[in-house]
Short mmCIF file of C-alpha atoms and ligand atoms in Angstrom, two decimals:
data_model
loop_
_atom_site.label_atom_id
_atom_site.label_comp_id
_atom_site.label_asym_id
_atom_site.label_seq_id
_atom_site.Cartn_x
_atom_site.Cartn_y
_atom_site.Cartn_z
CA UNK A 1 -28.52 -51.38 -53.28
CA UNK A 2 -26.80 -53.09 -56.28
CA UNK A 3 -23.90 -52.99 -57.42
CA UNK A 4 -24.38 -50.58 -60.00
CA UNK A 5 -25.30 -48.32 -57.55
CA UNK A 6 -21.50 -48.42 -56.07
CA UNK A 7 -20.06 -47.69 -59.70
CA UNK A 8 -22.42 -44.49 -59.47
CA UNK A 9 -20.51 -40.83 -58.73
CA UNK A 10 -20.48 -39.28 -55.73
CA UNK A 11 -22.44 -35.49 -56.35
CA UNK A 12 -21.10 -32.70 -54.60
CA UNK A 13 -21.66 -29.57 -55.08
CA UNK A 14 -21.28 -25.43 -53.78
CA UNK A 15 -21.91 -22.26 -55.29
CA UNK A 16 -18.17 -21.99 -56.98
CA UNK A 17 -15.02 -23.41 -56.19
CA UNK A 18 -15.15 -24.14 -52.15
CA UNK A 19 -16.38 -27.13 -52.40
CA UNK A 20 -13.21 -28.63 -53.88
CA UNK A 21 -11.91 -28.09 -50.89
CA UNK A 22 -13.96 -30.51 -49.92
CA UNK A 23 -13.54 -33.04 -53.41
CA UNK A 24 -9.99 -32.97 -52.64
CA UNK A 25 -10.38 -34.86 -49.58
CA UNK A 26 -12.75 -36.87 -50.91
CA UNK A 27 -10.30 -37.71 -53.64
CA UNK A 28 -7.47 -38.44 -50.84
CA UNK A 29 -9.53 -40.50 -48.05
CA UNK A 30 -11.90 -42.20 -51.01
CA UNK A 31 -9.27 -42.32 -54.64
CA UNK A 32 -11.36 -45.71 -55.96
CA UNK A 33 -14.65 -43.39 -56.36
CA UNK A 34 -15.80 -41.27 -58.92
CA UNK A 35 -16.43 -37.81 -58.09
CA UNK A 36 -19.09 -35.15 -59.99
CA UNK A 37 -18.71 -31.83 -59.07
CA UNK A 38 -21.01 -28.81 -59.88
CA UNK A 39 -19.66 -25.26 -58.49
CA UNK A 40 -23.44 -22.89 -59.01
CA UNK A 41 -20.92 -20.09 -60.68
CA UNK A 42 -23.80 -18.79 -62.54
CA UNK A 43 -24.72 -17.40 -59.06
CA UNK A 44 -22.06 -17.70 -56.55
CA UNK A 45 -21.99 -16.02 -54.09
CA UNK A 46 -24.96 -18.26 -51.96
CA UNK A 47 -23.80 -16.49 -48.43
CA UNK A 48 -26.31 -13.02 -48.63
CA UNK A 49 -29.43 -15.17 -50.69
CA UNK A 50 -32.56 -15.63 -48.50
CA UNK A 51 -33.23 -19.91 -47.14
CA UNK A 52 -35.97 -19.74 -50.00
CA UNK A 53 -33.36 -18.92 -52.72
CA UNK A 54 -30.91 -21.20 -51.44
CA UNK A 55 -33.35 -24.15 -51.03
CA UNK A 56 -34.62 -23.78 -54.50
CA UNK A 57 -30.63 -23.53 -56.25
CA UNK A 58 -29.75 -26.57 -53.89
CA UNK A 59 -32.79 -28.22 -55.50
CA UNK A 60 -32.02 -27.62 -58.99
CA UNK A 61 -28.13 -28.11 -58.66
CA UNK A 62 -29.25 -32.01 -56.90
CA UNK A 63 -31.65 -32.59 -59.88
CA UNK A 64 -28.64 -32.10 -62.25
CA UNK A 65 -26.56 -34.14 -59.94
CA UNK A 66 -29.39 -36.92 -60.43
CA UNK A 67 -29.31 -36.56 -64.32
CA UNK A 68 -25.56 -37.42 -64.13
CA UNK A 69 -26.76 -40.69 -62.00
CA UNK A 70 -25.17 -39.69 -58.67
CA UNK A 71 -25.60 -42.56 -55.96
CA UNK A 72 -25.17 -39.66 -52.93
CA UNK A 73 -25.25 -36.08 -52.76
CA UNK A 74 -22.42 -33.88 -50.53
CA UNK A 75 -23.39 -30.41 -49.78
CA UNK A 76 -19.74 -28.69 -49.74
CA UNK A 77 -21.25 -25.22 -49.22
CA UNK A 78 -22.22 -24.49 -45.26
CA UNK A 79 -24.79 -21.71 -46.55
CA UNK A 80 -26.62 -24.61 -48.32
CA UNK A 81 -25.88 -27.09 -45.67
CA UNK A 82 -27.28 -24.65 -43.11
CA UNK A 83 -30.49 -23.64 -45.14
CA UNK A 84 -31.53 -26.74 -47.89
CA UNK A 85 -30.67 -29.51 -45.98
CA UNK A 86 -33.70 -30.68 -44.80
CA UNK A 87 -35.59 -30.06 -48.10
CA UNK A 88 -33.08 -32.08 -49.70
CA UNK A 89 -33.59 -34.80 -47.56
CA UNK A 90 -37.08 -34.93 -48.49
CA UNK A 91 -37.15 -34.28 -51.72
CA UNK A 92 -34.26 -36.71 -53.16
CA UNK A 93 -34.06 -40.33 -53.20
CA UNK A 94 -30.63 -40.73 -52.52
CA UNK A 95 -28.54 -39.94 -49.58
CA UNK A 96 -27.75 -36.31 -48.90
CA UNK A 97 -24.43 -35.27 -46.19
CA UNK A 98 -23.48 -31.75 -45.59
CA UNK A 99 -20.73 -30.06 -43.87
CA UNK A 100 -21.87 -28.16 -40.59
CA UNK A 101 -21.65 -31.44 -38.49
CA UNK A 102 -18.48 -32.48 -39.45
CA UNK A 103 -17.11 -29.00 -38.90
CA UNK A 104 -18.44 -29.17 -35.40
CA UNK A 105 -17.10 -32.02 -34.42
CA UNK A 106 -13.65 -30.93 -35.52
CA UNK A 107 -13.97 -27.96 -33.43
CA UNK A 108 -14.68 -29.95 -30.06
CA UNK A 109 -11.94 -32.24 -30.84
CA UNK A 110 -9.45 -29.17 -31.28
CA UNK A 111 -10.44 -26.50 -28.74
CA UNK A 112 -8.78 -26.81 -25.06
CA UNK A 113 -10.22 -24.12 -23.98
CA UNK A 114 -13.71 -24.39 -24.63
CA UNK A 115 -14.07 -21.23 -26.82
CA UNK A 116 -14.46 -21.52 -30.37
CA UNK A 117 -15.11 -19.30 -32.82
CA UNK A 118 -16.69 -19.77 -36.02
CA UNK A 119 -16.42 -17.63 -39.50
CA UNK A 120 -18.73 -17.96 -42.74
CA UNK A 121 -21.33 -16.37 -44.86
CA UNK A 122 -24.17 -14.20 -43.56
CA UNK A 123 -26.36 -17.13 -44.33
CA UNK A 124 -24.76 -19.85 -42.13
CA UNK A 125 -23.96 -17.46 -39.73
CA UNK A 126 -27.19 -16.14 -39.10
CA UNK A 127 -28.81 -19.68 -39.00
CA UNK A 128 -27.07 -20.48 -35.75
CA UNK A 129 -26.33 -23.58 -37.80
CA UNK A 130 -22.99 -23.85 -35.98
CA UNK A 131 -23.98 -23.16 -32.21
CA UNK A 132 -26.56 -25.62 -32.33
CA UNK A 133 -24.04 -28.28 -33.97
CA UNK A 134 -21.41 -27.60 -31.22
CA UNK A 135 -23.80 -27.31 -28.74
CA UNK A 136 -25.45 -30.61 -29.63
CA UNK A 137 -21.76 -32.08 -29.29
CA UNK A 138 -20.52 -29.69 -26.03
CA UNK A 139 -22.71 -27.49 -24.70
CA UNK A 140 -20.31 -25.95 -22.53
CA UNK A 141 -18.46 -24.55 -25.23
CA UNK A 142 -18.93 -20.80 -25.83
CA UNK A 143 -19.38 -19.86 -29.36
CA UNK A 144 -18.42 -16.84 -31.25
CA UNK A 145 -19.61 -16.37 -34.51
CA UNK A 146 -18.47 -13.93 -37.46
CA UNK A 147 -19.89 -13.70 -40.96
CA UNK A 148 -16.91 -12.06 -43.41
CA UNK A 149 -19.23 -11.84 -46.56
CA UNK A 150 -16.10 -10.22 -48.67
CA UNK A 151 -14.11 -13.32 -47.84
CA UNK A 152 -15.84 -15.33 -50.70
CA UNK A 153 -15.43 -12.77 -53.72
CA UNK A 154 -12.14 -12.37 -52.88
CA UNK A 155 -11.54 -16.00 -53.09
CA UNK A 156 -13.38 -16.96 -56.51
CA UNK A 157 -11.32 -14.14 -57.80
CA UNK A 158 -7.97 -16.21 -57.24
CA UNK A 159 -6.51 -13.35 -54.34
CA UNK A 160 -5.43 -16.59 -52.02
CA UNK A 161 -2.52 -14.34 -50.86
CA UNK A 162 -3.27 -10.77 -51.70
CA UNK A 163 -2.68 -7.70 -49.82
CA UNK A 164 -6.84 -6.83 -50.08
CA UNK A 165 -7.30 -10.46 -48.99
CA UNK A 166 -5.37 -9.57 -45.65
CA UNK A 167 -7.31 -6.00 -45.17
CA UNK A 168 -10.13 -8.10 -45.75
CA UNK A 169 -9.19 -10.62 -42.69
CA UNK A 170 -7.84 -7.93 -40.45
CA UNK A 171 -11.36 -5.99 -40.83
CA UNK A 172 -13.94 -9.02 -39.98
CA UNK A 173 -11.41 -11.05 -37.30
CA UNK A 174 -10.00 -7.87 -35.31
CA UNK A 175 -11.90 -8.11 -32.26
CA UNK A 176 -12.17 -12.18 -32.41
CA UNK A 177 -8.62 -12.36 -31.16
CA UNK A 178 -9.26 -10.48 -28.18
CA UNK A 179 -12.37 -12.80 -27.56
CA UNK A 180 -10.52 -15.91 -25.56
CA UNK A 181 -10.55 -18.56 -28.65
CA UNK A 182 -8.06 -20.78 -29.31
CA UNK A 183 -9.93 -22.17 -32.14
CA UNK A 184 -11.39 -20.96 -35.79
CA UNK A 185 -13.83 -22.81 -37.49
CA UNK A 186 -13.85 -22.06 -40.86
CA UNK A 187 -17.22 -22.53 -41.75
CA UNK A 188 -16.98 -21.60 -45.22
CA UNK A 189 -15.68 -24.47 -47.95
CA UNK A 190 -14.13 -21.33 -49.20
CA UNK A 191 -12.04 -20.34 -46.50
CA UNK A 192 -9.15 -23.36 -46.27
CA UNK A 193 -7.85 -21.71 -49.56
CA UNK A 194 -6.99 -18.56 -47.54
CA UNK A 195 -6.16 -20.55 -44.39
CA UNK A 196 -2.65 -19.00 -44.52
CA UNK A 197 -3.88 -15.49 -44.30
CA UNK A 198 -5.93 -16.33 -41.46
CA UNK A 199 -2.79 -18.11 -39.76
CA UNK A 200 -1.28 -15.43 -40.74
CA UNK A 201 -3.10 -12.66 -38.83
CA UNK A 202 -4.39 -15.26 -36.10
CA UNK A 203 -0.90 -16.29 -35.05
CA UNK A 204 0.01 -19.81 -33.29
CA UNK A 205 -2.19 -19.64 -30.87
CA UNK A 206 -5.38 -19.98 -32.23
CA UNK A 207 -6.20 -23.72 -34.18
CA UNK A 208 -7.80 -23.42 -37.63
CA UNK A 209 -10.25 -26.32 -38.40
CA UNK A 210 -12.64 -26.30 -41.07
CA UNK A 211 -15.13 -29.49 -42.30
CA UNK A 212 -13.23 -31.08 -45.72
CA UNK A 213 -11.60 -33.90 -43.85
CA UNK A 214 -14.58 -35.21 -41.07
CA UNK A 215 -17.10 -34.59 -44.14
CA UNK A 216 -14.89 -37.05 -46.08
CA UNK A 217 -14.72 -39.80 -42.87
CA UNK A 218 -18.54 -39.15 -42.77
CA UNK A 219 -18.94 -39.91 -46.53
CA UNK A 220 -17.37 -43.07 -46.32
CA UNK A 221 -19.35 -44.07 -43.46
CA UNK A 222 -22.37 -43.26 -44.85
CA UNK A 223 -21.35 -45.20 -48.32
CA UNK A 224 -20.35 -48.41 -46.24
CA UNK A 225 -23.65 -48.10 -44.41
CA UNK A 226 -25.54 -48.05 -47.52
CA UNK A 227 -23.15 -50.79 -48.99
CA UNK A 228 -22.91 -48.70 -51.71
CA UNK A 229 -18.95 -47.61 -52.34
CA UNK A 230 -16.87 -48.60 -55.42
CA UNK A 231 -14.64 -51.13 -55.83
CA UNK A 232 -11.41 -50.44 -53.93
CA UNK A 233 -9.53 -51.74 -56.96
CA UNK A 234 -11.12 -48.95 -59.30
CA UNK A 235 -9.31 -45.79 -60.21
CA UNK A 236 -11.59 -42.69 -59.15
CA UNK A 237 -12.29 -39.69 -61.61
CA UNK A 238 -13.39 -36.24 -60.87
CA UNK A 239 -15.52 -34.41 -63.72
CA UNK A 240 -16.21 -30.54 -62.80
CA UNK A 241 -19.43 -29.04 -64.50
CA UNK A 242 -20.22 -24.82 -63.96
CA UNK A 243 -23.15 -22.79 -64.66
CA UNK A 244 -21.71 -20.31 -66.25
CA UNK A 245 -17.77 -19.94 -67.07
CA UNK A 246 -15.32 -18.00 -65.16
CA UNK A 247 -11.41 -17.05 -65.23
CA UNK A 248 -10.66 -17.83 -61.57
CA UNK A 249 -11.45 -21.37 -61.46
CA UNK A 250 -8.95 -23.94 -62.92
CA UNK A 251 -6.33 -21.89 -61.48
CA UNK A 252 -7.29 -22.32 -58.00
CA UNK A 253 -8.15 -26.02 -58.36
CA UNK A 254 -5.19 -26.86 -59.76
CA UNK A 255 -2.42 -24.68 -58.54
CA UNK A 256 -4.11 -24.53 -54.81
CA UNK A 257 -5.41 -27.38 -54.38
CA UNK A 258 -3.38 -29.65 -56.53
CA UNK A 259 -6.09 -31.35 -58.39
CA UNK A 260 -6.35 -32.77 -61.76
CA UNK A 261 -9.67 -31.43 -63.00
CA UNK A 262 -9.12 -31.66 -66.63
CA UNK A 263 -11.89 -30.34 -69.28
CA UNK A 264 -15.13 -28.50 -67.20
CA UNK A 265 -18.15 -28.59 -68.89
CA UNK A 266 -20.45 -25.46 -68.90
CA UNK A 267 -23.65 -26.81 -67.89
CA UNK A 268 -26.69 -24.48 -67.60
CA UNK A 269 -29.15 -24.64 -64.91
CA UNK A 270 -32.92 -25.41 -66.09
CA UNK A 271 -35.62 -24.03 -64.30
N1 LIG B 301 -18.62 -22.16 -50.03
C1 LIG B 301 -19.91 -21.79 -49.58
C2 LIG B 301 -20.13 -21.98 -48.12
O1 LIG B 301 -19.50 -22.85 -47.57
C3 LIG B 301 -20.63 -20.68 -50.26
C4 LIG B 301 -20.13 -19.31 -50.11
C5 LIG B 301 -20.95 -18.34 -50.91
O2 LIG B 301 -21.30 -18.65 -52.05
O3 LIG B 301 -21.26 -17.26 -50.39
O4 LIG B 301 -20.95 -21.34 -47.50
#
Protein backbone atom coordinates (compact mmCIF):
# COMPACT_ATOMS: atom_id res chain seq x y z
CA UNK A 1 0.00 0.00 0.00
CA UNK A 2 0.95 3.72 -0.35
CA UNK A 3 1.66 5.95 1.71
CA UNK A 4 -1.52 7.54 1.96
CA UNK A 5 -2.79 4.53 3.11
CA UNK A 6 -0.50 4.88 6.46
CA UNK A 7 -1.91 8.54 7.06
CA UNK A 8 -5.43 6.69 6.99
CA UNK A 9 -7.29 6.12 10.70
CA UNK A 10 -7.36 3.18 12.37
CA UNK A 11 -11.53 2.13 12.71
CA UNK A 12 -12.54 0.60 15.76
CA UNK A 13 -15.51 0.16 16.89
CA UNK A 14 -18.21 -1.64 19.80
CA UNK A 15 -21.65 -1.22 20.64
CA UNK A 16 -20.94 1.81 23.31
CA UNK A 17 -18.11 2.75 25.25
CA UNK A 18 -15.99 -0.71 25.81
CA UNK A 19 -14.18 -0.42 23.13
CA UNK A 20 -12.18 2.55 24.44
CA UNK A 21 -10.89 0.36 26.57
CA UNK A 22 -9.42 -0.89 23.86
CA UNK A 23 -8.56 2.87 21.90
CA UNK A 24 -6.79 3.70 24.96
CA UNK A 25 -4.22 1.21 24.43
CA UNK A 26 -4.12 1.78 21.10
CA UNK A 27 -3.46 5.40 21.87
CA UNK A 28 -0.56 4.29 24.46
CA UNK A 29 1.34 1.36 22.42
CA UNK A 30 0.54 3.30 18.83
CA UNK A 31 0.34 7.64 19.91
CA UNK A 32 1.69 8.58 16.04
CA UNK A 33 -1.77 7.07 14.59
CA UNK A 34 -5.00 8.40 14.16
CA UNK A 35 -7.76 6.70 15.76
CA UNK A 36 -11.81 6.70 14.60
CA UNK A 37 -13.98 5.39 16.96
CA UNK A 38 -17.74 4.51 16.56
CA UNK A 39 -19.51 3.16 19.94
CA UNK A 40 -23.25 1.52 18.09
CA UNK A 41 -25.11 3.51 21.19
CA UNK A 42 -28.14 3.66 19.12
CA UNK A 43 -28.29 -0.08 20.06
CA UNK A 44 -25.92 -1.09 22.67
CA UNK A 45 -26.29 -3.56 24.29
CA UNK A 46 -24.90 -6.26 21.27
CA UNK A 47 -24.46 -9.23 24.09
CA UNK A 48 -28.43 -10.83 23.93
CA UNK A 49 -28.83 -9.92 19.74
CA UNK A 50 -28.93 -13.10 17.57
CA UNK A 51 -25.21 -13.73 15.06
CA UNK A 52 -27.64 -12.42 12.22
CA UNK A 53 -28.26 -9.07 14.03
CA UNK A 54 -24.85 -8.68 15.06
CA UNK A 55 -23.34 -9.51 11.63
CA UNK A 56 -25.55 -7.07 9.90
CA UNK A 57 -24.73 -3.87 12.75
CA UNK A 58 -20.95 -4.96 12.41
CA UNK A 59 -21.55 -4.51 8.67
CA UNK A 60 -23.07 -1.22 8.69
CA UNK A 61 -20.88 0.24 11.60
CA UNK A 62 -17.49 -1.00 9.04
CA UNK A 63 -19.22 0.71 6.04
CA UNK A 64 -19.27 4.00 8.07
CA UNK A 65 -15.81 3.26 9.23
CA UNK A 66 -14.95 3.03 5.33
CA UNK A 67 -16.74 6.41 4.56
CA UNK A 68 -14.36 8.03 7.12
CA UNK A 69 -11.38 6.29 4.95
CA UNK A 70 -10.20 3.85 7.63
CA UNK A 71 -6.98 1.84 6.44
CA UNK A 72 -7.96 -1.21 9.16
CA UNK A 73 -10.85 -2.12 11.10
CA UNK A 74 -10.55 -3.31 15.13
CA UNK A 75 -13.49 -5.08 16.46
CA UNK A 76 -13.31 -3.90 20.31
CA UNK A 77 -16.57 -5.69 21.14
CA UNK A 78 -16.02 -9.75 21.81
CA UNK A 79 -19.89 -10.26 20.95
CA UNK A 80 -19.01 -8.92 17.44
CA UNK A 81 -15.64 -10.44 17.37
CA UNK A 82 -17.21 -13.77 18.27
CA UNK A 83 -20.21 -13.56 15.73
CA UNK A 84 -19.21 -10.97 12.49
CA UNK A 85 -15.85 -11.73 12.16
CA UNK A 86 -15.72 -13.84 9.42
CA UNK A 87 -18.34 -11.87 7.39
CA UNK A 88 -16.25 -8.97 7.86
CA UNK A 89 -13.42 -10.54 6.53
CA UNK A 90 -15.16 -11.19 3.44
CA UNK A 91 -17.00 -8.50 2.89
CA UNK A 92 -14.36 -5.51 3.48
CA UNK A 93 -11.34 -4.67 1.65
CA UNK A 94 -9.28 -3.71 4.34
CA UNK A 95 -7.86 -5.56 7.21
CA UNK A 96 -10.21 -6.55 10.00
CA UNK A 97 -8.57 -7.72 13.91
CA UNK A 98 -10.78 -8.54 16.76
CA UNK A 99 -10.31 -9.22 20.32
CA UNK A 100 -11.05 -12.97 21.31
CA UNK A 101 -7.47 -14.07 20.25
CA UNK A 102 -5.64 -11.66 21.95
CA UNK A 103 -7.66 -12.25 25.09
CA UNK A 104 -6.71 -15.87 24.86
CA UNK A 105 -3.44 -15.59 24.62
CA UNK A 106 -3.29 -13.36 27.67
CA UNK A 107 -5.01 -15.93 29.59
CA UNK A 108 -2.37 -18.81 28.83
CA UNK A 109 0.35 -16.49 29.55
CA UNK A 110 -1.25 -15.64 33.09
CA UNK A 111 -2.84 -18.84 34.43
CA UNK A 112 -0.43 -21.30 36.55
CA UNK A 113 -2.81 -23.42 37.16
CA UNK A 114 -4.34 -24.28 34.06
CA UNK A 115 -7.93 -23.14 34.93
CA UNK A 116 -9.26 -20.13 33.52
CA UNK A 117 -12.30 -18.69 33.57
CA UNK A 118 -13.86 -16.46 31.21
CA UNK A 119 -16.85 -13.70 31.69
CA UNK A 120 -18.85 -11.78 28.81
CA UNK A 121 -22.09 -11.34 27.06
CA UNK A 122 -24.56 -14.14 26.32
CA UNK A 123 -23.42 -13.81 22.78
CA UNK A 124 -19.65 -14.52 23.15
CA UNK A 125 -20.31 -16.77 25.71
CA UNK A 126 -22.52 -18.98 24.04
CA UNK A 127 -20.30 -19.05 20.85
CA UNK A 128 -17.62 -21.01 22.65
CA UNK A 129 -15.59 -18.26 21.00
CA UNK A 130 -13.22 -18.37 23.98
CA UNK A 131 -12.73 -22.26 24.57
CA UNK A 132 -11.87 -22.77 21.14
CA UNK A 133 -9.28 -19.71 21.26
CA UNK A 134 -7.63 -21.15 24.45
CA UNK A 135 -7.90 -24.41 23.36
CA UNK A 136 -6.28 -23.68 20.02
CA UNK A 137 -3.37 -22.09 22.24
CA UNK A 138 -3.50 -24.91 25.38
CA UNK A 139 -5.70 -27.46 25.19
CA UNK A 140 -5.08 -28.65 28.51
CA UNK A 141 -6.49 -25.76 30.04
CA UNK A 142 -9.97 -26.19 31.55
CA UNK A 143 -12.32 -23.46 30.78
CA UNK A 144 -15.11 -21.99 32.70
CA UNK A 145 -17.28 -19.72 31.15
CA UNK A 146 -19.94 -17.12 32.61
CA UNK A 147 -22.12 -14.69 30.69
CA UNK A 148 -23.14 -11.58 33.31
CA UNK A 149 -25.54 -9.84 30.75
CA UNK A 150 -26.36 -6.97 33.57
CA UNK A 151 -22.65 -6.23 33.69
CA UNK A 152 -22.88 -4.05 30.46
CA UNK A 153 -25.98 -1.72 31.39
CA UNK A 154 -24.56 -1.13 34.44
CA UNK A 155 -21.44 0.04 32.88
CA UNK A 156 -22.79 2.45 29.99
CA UNK A 157 -24.70 3.90 32.83
CA UNK A 158 -21.37 5.26 34.51
CA UNK A 159 -21.93 2.76 38.00
CA UNK A 160 -17.92 1.84 37.70
CA UNK A 161 -18.04 1.61 41.54
CA UNK A 162 -21.60 1.31 42.68
CA UNK A 163 -23.10 -0.70 45.32
CA UNK A 164 -25.70 -2.43 42.42
CA UNK A 165 -22.52 -2.87 40.36
CA UNK A 166 -21.09 -5.15 43.26
CA UNK A 167 -24.64 -7.13 43.79
CA UNK A 168 -24.37 -7.41 40.25
CA UNK A 169 -20.71 -9.19 40.42
CA UNK A 170 -21.44 -11.13 43.56
CA UNK A 171 -24.68 -12.69 41.72
CA UNK A 172 -22.98 -13.94 38.23
CA UNK A 173 -19.20 -14.81 39.85
CA UNK A 174 -20.39 -16.59 43.23
CA UNK A 175 -19.81 -20.05 42.38
CA UNK A 176 -16.68 -19.21 39.91
CA UNK A 177 -14.52 -18.76 42.97
CA UNK A 178 -15.15 -22.03 44.26
CA UNK A 179 -14.35 -23.45 40.69
CA UNK A 180 -10.24 -23.79 40.98
CA UNK A 181 -9.31 -20.55 38.70
CA UNK A 182 -6.70 -18.46 39.29
CA UNK A 183 -7.49 -16.50 36.31
CA UNK A 184 -10.53 -14.14 34.85
CA UNK A 185 -10.74 -13.33 31.45
CA UNK A 186 -12.68 -10.51 30.95
CA UNK A 187 -14.09 -11.09 27.78
CA UNK A 188 -16.11 -8.11 27.57
CA UNK A 189 -14.30 -4.58 26.31
CA UNK A 190 -16.68 -3.44 28.93
CA UNK A 191 -15.53 -5.12 31.84
CA UNK A 192 -11.74 -3.47 32.56
CA UNK A 193 -13.82 -0.35 33.63
CA UNK A 194 -15.22 -2.39 36.56
CA UNK A 195 -12.01 -4.41 36.97
CA UNK A 196 -11.81 -3.10 40.56
CA UNK A 197 -15.11 -4.52 41.57
CA UNK A 198 -14.19 -7.74 40.22
CA UNK A 199 -10.72 -7.53 42.19
CA UNK A 200 -12.65 -6.56 44.61
CA UNK A 201 -14.92 -9.57 45.17
CA UNK A 202 -12.29 -12.01 43.44
CA UNK A 203 -9.54 -11.24 45.93
CA UNK A 204 -5.60 -11.68 45.19
CA UNK A 205 -5.73 -14.80 44.18
CA UNK A 206 -7.35 -14.90 41.10
CA UNK A 207 -5.43 -12.78 37.89
CA UNK A 208 -7.72 -10.50 35.87
CA UNK A 209 -6.71 -10.28 32.14
CA UNK A 210 -8.80 -8.97 29.55
CA UNK A 211 -7.75 -8.31 25.49
CA UNK A 212 -6.99 -4.17 25.24
CA UNK A 213 -3.27 -4.55 25.49
CA UNK A 214 -2.38 -8.01 23.14
CA UNK A 215 -5.18 -6.51 20.67
CA UNK A 216 -2.99 -3.37 20.57
CA UNK A 217 0.58 -5.57 20.05
CA UNK A 218 -1.54 -7.43 17.39
CA UNK A 219 -2.57 -4.14 15.66
CA UNK A 220 0.75 -3.01 15.24
CA UNK A 221 1.84 -6.18 13.87
CA UNK A 222 -0.66 -6.41 11.55
CA UNK A 223 0.00 -2.53 10.39
CA UNK A 224 3.85 -3.29 9.98
CA UNK A 225 2.90 -6.38 8.01
CA UNK A 226 0.83 -4.46 5.71
CA UNK A 227 3.50 -1.59 5.72
CA UNK A 228 0.83 0.49 6.34
CA UNK A 229 1.40 2.52 9.92
CA UNK A 230 1.88 6.33 10.22
CA UNK A 231 4.74 8.15 10.51
CA UNK A 232 6.30 7.73 13.96
CA UNK A 233 6.98 11.46 13.94
CA UNK A 234 3.10 12.28 13.58
CA UNK A 235 0.95 13.22 16.51
CA UNK A 236 -2.13 10.69 16.67
CA UNK A 237 -5.83 11.96 17.10
CA UNK A 238 -8.83 10.15 18.31
CA UNK A 239 -12.35 11.38 16.86
CA UNK A 240 -15.43 9.50 18.67
CA UNK A 241 -18.69 9.31 16.48
CA UNK A 242 -22.26 7.65 18.30
CA UNK A 243 -25.44 6.61 16.89
CA UNK A 244 -27.46 8.12 18.97
CA UNK A 245 -26.40 10.47 22.09
CA UNK A 246 -26.17 9.44 25.60
CA UNK A 247 -25.30 10.99 29.21
CA UNK A 248 -22.91 8.25 30.35
CA UNK A 249 -20.32 8.52 27.82
CA UNK A 250 -17.74 11.39 28.02
CA UNK A 251 -17.71 10.84 31.59
CA UNK A 252 -16.40 7.45 31.52
CA UNK A 253 -13.91 8.14 28.71
CA UNK A 254 -12.50 10.81 30.24
CA UNK A 255 -12.61 10.49 33.95
CA UNK A 256 -11.99 6.45 33.68
CA UNK A 257 -10.06 6.08 31.20
CA UNK A 258 -8.19 9.30 31.00
CA UNK A 259 -8.70 10.12 27.43
CA UNK A 260 -8.98 13.25 25.57
CA UNK A 261 -11.98 12.66 23.34
CA UNK A 262 -12.99 16.13 22.69
CA UNK A 263 -16.29 17.01 20.51
CA UNK A 264 -18.36 13.43 19.48
CA UNK A 265 -20.25 13.64 16.58
CA UNK A 266 -23.78 12.03 16.46
CA UNK A 267 -23.65 10.04 13.45
CA UNK A 268 -26.73 8.01 12.38
CA UNK A 269 -26.60 4.62 11.04
CA UNK A 270 -28.05 4.20 7.32
CA UNK A 271 -29.63 1.19 6.39
N1 LIG B 1 -18.26 -4.46 24.69
C1 LIG B 1 -18.93 -5.48 23.98
C2 LIG B 1 -18.30 -6.83 24.09
O1 LIG B 1 -17.10 -6.87 24.26
C3 LIG B 1 -20.41 -5.42 23.84
C4 LIG B 1 -21.25 -5.62 25.02
C5 LIG B 1 -22.70 -5.45 24.69
O2 LIG B 1 -23.05 -4.54 23.94
O3 LIG B 1 -23.51 -6.26 25.17
O4 LIG B 1 -18.92 -7.85 23.94
Amino acid sequence: MDSTTSSRPIGVFDSGVGGLTVAAELRRLLPHEDIYYIGDTARVPYGGKSQATIERYSAEISEMLLAENAKMIVVACNTASALAIPRLENALPIPVTGVIEPGARAAVAATRNGQVGVIGTRGTIHSGAYERAIHALAPDVRVTSRACPMLVPAIEEGWLDDSLTDSIIARYLGDLVPSGIDTLVLGCTHYPLVKSALARYLGPGIRLVDSAENCAIAVRDLLTRHGIGACEKAQGTLRVALTDATDGFLPVAEEALGLTVGEVRIAAVQR
